[in-house]
PDB file of C-alpha atoms in Angstrom:
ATOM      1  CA  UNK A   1       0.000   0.000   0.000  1.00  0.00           C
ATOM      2  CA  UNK A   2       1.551   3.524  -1.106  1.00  0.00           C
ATOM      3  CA  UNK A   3       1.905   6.313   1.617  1.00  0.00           C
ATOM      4  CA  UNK A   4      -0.658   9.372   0.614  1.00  0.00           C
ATOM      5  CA  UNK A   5      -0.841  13.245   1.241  1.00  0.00           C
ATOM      6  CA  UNK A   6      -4.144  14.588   1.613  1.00  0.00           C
ATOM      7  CA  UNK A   7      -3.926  18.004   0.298  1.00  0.00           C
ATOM      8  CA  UNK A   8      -6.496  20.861   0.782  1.00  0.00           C
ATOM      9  CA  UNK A   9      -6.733  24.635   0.392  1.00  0.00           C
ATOM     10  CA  UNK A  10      -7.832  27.302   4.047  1.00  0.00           C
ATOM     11  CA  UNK A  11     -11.020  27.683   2.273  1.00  0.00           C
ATOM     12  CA  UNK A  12     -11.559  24.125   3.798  1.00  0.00           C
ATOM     13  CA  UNK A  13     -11.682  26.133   7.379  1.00  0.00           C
ATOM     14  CA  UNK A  14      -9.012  23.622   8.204  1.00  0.00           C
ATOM     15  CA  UNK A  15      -6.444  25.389  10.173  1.00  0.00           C
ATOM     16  CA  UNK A  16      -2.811  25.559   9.789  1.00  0.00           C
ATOM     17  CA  UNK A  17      -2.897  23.781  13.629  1.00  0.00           C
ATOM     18  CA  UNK A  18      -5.520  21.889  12.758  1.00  0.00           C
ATOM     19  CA  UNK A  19      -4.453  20.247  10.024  1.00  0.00           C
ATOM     20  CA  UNK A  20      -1.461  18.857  11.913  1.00  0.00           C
ATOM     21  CA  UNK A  21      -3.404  17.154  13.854  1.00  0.00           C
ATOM     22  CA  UNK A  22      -5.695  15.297  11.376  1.00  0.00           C
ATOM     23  CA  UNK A  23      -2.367  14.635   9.234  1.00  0.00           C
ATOM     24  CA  UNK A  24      -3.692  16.697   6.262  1.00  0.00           C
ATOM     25  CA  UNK A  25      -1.384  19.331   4.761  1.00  0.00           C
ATOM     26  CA  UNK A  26      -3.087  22.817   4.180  1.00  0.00           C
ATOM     27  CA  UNK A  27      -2.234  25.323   1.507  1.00  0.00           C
ATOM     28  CA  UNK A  28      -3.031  28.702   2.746  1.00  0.00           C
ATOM     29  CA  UNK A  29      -5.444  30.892   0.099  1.00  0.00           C
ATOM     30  CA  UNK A  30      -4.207  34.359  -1.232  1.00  0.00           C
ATOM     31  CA  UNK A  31      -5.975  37.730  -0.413  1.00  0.00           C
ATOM     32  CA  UNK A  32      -5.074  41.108  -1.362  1.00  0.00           C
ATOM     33  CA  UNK A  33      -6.392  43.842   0.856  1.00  0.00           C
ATOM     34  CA  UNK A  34      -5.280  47.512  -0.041  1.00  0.00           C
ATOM     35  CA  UNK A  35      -2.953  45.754  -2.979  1.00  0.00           C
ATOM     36  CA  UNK A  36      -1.268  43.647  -0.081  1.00  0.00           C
ATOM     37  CA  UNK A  37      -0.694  40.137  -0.178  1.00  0.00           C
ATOM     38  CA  UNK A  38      -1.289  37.985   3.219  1.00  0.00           C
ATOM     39  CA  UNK A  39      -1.987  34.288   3.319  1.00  0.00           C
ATOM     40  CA  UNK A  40      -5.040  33.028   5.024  1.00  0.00           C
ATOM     41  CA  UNK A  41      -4.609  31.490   8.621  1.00  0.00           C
ATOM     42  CA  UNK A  42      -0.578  32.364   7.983  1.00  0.00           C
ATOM     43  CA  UNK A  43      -0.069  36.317   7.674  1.00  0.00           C
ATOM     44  CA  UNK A  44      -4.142  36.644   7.549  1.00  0.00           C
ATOM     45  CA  UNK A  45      -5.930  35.642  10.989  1.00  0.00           C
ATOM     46  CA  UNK A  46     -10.394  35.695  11.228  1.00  0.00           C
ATOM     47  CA  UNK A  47      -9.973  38.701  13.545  1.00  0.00           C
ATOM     48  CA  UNK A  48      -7.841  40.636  11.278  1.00  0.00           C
ATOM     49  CA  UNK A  49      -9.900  40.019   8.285  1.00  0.00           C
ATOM     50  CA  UNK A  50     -13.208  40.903  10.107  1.00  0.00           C
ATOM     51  CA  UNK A  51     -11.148  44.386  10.757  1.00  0.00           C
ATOM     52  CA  UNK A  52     -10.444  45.104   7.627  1.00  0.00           C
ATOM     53  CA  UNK A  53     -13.403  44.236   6.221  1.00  0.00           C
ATOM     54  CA  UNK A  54     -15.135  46.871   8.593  1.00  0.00           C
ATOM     55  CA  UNK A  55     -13.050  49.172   7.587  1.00  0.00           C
ATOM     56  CA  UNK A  56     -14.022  49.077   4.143  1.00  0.00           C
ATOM     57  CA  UNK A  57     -10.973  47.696   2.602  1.00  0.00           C
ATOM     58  CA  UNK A  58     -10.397  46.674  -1.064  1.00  0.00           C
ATOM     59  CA  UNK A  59     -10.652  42.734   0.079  1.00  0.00           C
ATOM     60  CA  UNK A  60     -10.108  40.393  -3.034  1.00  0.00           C
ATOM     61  CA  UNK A  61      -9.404  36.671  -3.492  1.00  0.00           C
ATOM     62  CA  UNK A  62      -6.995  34.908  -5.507  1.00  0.00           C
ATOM     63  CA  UNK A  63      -5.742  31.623  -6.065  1.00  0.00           C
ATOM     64  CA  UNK A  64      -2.046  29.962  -4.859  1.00  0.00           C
ATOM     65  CA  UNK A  65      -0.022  30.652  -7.390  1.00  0.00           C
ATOM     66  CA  UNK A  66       1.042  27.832  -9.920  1.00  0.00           C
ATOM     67  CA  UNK A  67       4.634  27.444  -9.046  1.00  0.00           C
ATOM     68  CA  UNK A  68       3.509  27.415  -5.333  1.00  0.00           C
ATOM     69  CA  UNK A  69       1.438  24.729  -5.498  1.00  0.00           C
ATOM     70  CA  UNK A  70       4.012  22.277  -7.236  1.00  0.00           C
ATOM     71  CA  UNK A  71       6.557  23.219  -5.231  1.00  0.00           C
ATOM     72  CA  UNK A  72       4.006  21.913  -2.267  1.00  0.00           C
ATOM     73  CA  UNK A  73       3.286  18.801  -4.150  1.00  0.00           C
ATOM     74  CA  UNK A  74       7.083  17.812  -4.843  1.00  0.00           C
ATOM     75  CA  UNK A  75       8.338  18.512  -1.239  1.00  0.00           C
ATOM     76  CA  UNK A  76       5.499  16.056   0.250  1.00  0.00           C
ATOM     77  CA  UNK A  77       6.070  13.308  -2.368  1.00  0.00           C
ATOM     78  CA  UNK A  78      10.107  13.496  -1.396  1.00  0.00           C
ATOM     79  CA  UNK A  79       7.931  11.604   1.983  1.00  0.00           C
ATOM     80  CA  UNK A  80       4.612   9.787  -0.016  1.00  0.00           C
ATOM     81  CA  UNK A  81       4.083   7.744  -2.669  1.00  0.00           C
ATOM     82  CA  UNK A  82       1.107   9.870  -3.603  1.00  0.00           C
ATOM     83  CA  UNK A  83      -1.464  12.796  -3.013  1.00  0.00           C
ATOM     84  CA  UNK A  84      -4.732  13.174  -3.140  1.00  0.00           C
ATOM     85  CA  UNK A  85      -5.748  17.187  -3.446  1.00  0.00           C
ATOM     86  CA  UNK A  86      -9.374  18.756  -2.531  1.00  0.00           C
ATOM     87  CA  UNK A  87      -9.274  22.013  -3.296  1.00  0.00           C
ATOM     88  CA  UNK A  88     -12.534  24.237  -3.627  1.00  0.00           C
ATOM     89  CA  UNK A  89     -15.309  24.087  -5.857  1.00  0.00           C
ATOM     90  CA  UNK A  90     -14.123  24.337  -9.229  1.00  0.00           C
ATOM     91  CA  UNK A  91     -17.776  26.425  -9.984  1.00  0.00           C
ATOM     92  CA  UNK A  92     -16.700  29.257  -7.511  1.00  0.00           C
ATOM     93  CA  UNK A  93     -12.988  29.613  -8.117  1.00  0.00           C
ATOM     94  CA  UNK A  94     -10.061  28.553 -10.828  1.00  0.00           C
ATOM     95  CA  UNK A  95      -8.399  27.241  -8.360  1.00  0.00           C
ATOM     96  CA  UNK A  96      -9.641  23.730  -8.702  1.00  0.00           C
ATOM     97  CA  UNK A  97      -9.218  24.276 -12.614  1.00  0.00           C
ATOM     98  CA  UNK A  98      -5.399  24.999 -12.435  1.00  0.00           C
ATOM     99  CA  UNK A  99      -4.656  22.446  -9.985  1.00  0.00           C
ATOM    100  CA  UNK A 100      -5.751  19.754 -12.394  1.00  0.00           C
ATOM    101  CA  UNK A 101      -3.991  21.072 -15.174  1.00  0.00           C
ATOM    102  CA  UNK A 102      -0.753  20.881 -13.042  1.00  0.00           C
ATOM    103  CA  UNK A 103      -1.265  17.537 -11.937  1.00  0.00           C
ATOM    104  CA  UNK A 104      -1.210  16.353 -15.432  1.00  0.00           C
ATOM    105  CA  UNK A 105       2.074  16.668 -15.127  1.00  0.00           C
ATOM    106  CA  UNK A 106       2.605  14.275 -12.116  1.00  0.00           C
ATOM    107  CA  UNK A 107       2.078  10.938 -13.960  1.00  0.00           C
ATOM    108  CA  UNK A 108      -0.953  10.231 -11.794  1.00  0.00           C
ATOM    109  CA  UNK A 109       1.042  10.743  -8.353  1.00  0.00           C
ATOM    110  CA  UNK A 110      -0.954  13.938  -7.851  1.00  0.00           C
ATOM    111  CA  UNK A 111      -5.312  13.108  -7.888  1.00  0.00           C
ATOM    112  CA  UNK A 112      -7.463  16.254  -8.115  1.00  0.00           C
ATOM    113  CA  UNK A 113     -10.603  15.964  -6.362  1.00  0.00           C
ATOM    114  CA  UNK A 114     -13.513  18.013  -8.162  1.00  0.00           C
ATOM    115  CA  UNK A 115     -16.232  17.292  -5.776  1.00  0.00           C
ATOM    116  CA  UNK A 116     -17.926  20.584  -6.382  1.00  0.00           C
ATOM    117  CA  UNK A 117     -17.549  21.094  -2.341  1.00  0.00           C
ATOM    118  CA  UNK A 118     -16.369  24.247  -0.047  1.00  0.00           C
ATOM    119  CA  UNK A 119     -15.778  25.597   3.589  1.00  0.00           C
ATOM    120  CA  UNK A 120     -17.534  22.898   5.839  1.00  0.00           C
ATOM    121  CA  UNK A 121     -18.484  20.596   2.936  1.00  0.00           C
ATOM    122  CA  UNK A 122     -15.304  20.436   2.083  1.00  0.00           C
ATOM    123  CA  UNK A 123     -13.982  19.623   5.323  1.00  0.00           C
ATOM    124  CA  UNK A 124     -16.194  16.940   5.675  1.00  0.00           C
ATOM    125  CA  UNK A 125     -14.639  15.277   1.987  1.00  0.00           C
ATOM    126  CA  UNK A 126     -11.112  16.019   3.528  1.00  0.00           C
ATOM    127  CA  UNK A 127     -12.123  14.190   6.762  1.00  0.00           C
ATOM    128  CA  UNK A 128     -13.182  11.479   4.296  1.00  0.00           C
ATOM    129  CA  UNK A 129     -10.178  11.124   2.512  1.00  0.00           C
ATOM    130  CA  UNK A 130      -7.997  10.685   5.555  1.00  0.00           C
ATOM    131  CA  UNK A 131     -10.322   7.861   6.519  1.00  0.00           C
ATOM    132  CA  UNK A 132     -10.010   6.336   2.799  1.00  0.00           C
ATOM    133  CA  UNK A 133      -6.325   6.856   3.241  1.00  0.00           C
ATOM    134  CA  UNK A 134      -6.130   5.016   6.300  1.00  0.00           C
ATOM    135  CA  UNK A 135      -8.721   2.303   5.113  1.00  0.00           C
ATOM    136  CA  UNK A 136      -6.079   1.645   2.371  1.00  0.00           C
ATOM    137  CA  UNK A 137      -7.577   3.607  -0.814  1.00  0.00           C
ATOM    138  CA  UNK A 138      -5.454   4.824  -3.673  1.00  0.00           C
ATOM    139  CA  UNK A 139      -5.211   8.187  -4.635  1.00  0.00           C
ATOM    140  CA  UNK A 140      -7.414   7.526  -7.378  1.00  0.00           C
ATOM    141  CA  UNK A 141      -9.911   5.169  -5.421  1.00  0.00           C
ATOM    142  CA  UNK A 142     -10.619   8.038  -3.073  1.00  0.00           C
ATOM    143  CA  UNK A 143     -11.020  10.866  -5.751  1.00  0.00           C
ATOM    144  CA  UNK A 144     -13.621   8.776  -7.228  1.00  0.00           C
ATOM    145  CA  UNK A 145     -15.054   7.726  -4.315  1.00  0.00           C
ATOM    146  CA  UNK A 146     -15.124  11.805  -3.091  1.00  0.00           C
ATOM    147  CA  UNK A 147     -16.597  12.958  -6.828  1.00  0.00           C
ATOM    148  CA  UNK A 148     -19.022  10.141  -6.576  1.00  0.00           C
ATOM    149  CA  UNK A 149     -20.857  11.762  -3.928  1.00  0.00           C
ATOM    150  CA  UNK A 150     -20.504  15.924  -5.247  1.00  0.00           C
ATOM    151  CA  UNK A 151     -23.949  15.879  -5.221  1.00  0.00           C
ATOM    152  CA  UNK A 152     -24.704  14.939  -1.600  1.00  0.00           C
ATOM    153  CA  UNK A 153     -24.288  18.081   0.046  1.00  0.00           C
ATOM    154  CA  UNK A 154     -26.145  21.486   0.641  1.00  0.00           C
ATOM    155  CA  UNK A 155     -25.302  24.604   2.541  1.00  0.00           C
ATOM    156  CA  UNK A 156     -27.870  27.685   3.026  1.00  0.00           C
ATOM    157  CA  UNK A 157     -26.740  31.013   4.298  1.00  0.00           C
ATOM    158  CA  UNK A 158     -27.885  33.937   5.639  1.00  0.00           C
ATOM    159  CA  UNK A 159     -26.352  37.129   5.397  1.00  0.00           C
ATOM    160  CA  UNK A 160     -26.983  40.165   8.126  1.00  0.00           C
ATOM    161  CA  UNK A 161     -26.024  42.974   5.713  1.00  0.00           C
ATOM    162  CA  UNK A 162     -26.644  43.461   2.389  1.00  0.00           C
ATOM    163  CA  UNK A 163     -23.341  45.787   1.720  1.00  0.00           C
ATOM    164  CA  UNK A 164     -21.171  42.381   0.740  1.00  0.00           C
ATOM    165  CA  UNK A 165     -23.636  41.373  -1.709  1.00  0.00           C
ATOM    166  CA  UNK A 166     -23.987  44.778  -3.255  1.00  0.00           C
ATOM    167  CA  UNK A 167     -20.645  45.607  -3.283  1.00  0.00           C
ATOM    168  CA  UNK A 168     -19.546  41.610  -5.074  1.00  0.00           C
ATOM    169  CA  UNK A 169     -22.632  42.839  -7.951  1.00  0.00           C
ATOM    170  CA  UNK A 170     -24.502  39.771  -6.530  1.00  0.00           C
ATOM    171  CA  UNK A 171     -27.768  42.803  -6.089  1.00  0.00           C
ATOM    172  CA  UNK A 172     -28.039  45.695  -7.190  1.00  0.00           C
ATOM    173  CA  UNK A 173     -27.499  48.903  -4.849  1.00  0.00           C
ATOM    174  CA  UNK A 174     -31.443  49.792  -5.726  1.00  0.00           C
ATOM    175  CA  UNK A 175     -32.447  46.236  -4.269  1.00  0.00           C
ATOM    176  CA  UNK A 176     -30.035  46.420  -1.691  1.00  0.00           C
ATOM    177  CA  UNK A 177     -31.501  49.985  -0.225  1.00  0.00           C
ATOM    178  CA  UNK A 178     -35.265  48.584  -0.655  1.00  0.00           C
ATOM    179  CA  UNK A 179     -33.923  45.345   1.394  1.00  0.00           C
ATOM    180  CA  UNK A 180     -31.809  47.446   3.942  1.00  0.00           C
ATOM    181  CA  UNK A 181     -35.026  49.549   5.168  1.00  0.00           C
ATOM    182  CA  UNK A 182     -37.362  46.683   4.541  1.00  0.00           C
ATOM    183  CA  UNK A 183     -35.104  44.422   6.719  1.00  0.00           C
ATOM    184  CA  UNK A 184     -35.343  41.430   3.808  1.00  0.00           C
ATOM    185  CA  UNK A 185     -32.498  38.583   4.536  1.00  0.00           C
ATOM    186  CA  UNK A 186     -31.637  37.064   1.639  1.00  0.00           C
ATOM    187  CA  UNK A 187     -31.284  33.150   1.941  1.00  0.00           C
ATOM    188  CA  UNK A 188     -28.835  31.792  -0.479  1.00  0.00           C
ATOM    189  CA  UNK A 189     -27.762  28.365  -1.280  1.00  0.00           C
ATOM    190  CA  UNK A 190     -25.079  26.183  -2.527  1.00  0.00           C
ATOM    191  CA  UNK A 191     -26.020  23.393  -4.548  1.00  0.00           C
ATOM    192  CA  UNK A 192     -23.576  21.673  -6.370  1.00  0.00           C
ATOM    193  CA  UNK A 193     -21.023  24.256  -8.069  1.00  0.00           C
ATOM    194  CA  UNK A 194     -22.812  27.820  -7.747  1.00  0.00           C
ATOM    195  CA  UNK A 195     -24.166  30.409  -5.120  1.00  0.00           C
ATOM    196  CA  UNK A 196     -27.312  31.274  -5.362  1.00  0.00           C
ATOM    197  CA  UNK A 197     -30.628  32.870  -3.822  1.00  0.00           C
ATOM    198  CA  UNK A 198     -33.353  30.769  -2.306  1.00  0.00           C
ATOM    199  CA  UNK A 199     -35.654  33.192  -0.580  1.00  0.00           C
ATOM    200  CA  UNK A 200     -36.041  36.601   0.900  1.00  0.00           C
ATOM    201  CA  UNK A 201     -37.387  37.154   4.108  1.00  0.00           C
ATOM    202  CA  UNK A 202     -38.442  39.648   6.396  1.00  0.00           C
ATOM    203  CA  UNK A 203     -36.052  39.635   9.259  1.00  0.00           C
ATOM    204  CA  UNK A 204     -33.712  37.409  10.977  1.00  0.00           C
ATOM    205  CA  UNK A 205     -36.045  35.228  12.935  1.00  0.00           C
ATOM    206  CA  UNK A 206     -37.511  34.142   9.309  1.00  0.00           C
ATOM    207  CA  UNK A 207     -34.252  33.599   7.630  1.00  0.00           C
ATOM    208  CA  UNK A 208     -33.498  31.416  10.246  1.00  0.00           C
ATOM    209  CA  UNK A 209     -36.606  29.327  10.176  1.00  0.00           C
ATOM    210  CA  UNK A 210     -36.426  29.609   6.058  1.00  0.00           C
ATOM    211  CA  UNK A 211     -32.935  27.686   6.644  1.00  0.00           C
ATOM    212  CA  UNK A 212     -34.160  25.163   9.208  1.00  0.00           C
ATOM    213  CA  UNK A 213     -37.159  24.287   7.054  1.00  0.00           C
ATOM    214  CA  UNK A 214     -35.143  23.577   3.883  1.00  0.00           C
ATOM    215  CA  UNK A 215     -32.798  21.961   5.493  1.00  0.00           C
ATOM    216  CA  UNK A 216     -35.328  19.507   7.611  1.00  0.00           C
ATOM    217  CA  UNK A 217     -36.667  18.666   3.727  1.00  0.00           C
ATOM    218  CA  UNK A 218     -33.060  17.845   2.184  1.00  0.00           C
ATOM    219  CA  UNK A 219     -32.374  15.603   5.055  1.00  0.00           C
ATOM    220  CA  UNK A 220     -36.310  14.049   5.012  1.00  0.00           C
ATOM    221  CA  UNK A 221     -36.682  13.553   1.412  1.00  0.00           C
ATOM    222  CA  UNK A 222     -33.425  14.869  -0.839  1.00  0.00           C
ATOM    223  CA  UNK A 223     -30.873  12.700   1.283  1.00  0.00           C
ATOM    224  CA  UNK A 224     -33.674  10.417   2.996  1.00  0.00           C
ATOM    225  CA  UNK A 225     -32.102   6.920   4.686  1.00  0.00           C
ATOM    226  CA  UNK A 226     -28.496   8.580   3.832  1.00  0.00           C
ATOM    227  CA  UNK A 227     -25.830   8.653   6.397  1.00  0.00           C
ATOM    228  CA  UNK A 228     -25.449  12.420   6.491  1.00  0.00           C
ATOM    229  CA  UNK A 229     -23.364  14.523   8.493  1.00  0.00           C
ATOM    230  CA  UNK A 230     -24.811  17.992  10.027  1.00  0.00           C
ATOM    231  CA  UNK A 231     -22.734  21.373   9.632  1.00  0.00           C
ATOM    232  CA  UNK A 232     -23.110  24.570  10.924  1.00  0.00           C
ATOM    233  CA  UNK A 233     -20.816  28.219  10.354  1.00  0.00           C
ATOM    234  CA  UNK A 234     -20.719  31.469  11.091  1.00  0.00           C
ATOM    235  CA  UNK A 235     -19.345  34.973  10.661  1.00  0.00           C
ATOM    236  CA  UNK A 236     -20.889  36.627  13.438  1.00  0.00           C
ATOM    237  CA  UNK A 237     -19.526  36.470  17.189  1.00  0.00           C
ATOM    238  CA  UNK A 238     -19.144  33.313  19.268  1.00  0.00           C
ATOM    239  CA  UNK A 239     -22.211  33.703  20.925  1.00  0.00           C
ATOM    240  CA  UNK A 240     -24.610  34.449  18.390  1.00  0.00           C
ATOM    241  CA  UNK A 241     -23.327  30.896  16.696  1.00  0.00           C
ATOM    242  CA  UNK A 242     -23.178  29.300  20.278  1.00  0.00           C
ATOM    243  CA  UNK A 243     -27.244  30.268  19.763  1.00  0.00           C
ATOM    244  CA  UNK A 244     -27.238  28.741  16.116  1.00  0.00           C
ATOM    245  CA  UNK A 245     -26.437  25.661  17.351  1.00  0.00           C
ATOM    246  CA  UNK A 246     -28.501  25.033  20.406  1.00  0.00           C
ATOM    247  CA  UNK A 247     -31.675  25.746  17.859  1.00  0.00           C
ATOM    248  CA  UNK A 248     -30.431  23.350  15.332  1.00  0.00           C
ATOM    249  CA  UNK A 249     -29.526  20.738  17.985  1.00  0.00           C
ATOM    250  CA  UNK A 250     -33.335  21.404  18.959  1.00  0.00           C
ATOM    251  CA  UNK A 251     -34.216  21.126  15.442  1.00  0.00           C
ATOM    252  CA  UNK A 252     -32.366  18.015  14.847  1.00  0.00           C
ATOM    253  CA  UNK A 253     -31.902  16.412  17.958  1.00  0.00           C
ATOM    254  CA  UNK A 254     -30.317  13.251  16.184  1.00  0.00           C
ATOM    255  CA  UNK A 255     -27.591  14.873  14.625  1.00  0.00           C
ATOM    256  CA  UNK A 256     -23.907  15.589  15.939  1.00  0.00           C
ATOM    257  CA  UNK A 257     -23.683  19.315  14.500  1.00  0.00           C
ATOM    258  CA  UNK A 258     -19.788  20.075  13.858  1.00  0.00           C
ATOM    259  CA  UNK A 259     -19.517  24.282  13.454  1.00  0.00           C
ATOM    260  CA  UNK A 260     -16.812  26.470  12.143  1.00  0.00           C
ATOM    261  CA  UNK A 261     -16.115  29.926  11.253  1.00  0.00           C
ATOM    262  CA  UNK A 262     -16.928  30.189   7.521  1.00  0.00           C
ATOM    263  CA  UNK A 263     -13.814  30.673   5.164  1.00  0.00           C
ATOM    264  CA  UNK A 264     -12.757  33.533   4.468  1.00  0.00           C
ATOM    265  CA  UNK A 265     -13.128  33.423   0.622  1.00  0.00           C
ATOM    266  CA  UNK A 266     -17.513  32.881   1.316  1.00  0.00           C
ATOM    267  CA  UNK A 267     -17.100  35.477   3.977  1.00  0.00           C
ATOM    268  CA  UNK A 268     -15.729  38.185   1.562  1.00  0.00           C
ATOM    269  CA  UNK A 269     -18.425  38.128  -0.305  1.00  0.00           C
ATOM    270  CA  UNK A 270     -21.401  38.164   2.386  1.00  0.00           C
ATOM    271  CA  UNK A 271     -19.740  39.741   5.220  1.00  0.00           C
ATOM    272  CA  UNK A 272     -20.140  39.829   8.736  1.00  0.00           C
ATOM    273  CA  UNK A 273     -23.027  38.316  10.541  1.00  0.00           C
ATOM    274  CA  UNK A 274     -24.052  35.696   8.733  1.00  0.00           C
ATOM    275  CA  UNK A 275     -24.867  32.426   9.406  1.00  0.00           C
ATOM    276  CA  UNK A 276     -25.489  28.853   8.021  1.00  0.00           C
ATOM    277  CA  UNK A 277     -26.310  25.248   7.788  1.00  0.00           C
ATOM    278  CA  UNK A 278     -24.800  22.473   5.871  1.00  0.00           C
ATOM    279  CA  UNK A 279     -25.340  18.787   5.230  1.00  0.00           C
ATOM    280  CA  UNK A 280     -22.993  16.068   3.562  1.00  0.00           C
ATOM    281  CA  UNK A 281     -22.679  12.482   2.716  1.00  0.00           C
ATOM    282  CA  UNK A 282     -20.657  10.519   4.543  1.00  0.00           C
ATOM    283  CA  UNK A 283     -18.199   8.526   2.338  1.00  0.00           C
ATOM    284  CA  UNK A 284     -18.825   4.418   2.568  1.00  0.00           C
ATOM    285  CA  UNK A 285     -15.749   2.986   3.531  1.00  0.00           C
TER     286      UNK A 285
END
């Protein structure tokens, strides 16, 4: 049986420290802010973001640059035979894209995953591949087993201000001044490869509902008799998520619900405040 890296990207919400201890090796996503380069989770920390975002920045994302990348991928395969790599959704970045086209070059050492996953959903396929790796999967056996299931997942957000979404063109400023003294939340969704809106609401206390509704019917009748795992993330304070999760542990009382901060690369565009719910497959072994 071959030794393999798992490989991932920060918009996983896998930490730098984190990562160490699940054994998976994190490449850290690029922002510029102001024209400067930091490194998520490396010269870029949550609170530091959330600053600068307030401060009305010029926040934009990028992707690890090519030479970066393969220079990861060669120093780990000096130590394993082979690596499997899930980076983000290839729908909501190039990242995914360009990291295939490099690996072409790696004589099938180097598996892309292209699972169509991101933030918690995609730390739930990189918890996945660490148990395929230990079950004694290939590289390849656990990319198809990973892209087998893209379907199987679906996140819902809600966002507390509307600023992010006007600002990223995702409204326009009209619809965003209407919603701002109407108090609509807009719920969106990720399904698959793209972001996009589900509902609009009037006020929190319905987005909220809106989310726990949809998701009750993805887990009853989309995923019915699946083994699913239950997410939840934030980018609002501690204790407004410690309250997201005691209502969907009330919701779903069956459920283990694992939460994290949302990456940074979803929180750019919606901004602070926002919350959401996930669901994903589990991976047979």
């Amino acid at each position: 049986m071959g030794k393999i890296a798992v490989v991932t990207d920060s918009n996983s919400g896998i930490t730098q420290e984190k990562g160490k201890e699940l054994g998976v090796h994190v490449i850290p996503m690029p922002f510029y802010i102001d024209g400067e380069l930091f490194l998520e989770d490396i010269t870029l920390t949550q609170e530091a973001f959330y600053e600068k975002l307030a401060s009305d920045c010029e926040i934009s994302t990028s992707q690890p640059a090519p030479g970066e990348v393969m220079e990861f991928w060669d120093k780990l395969l000096k130590e394993y035979d082979e690596i499997v790599h899930i980076p983000m959704s290839s729908g909501l970045s190039s990242t995914c894209e360009t990291a295939i086209m490099l690996s072409k070059d790696y004589d099938g050492k180097v598996e892309v995953v292209n699972n169509q996953r991101i933030s918690v959903t995609q730390k739930t396929s990189v918890l996945d591949a660490v148990r395929l790796a230990k079950a004694g999967k290939s590289a390849l056996e656990i990319k198809e087993s990973l892209e087998a299931e893209k379907l199987e997942a679906s996140i819902y957000i809600t966002v507390d201000t509307l600023k992010y979404l006007k600002k990223g063109g995702r409204i326009t400023p009209a619809a965003a001044t209407i919603g701002t003294v109407l108090n609509l939340k807009p719920v969106l969704q990720i399904q698959g490869e793209k972001l996009d809106a589900f509902a609009k609401v009037r006020g929190w206390k319905q987005a909220k509902k809106t989310m726990l509704d949809a998701m009750e019917k993805d887990l009853l009748h989309r995923f019915g008799g699946k083994k699913m795992s239950l997410l939840a993330a934030y980018t609002c304070s501690a204790e407004e998520a410690k309250s997201w999760k005691e209502e969907l542990e009330d919701r779903f009382p069956n459920y283990t619900i694992d939460m994290d901060p949302l990456s940074l690369s979803v929180a750019c565009h919606i901004g602070p405040g926002a919350l959401a719910v996930a669901c994903a497959k589990e991976v047979d072994l």
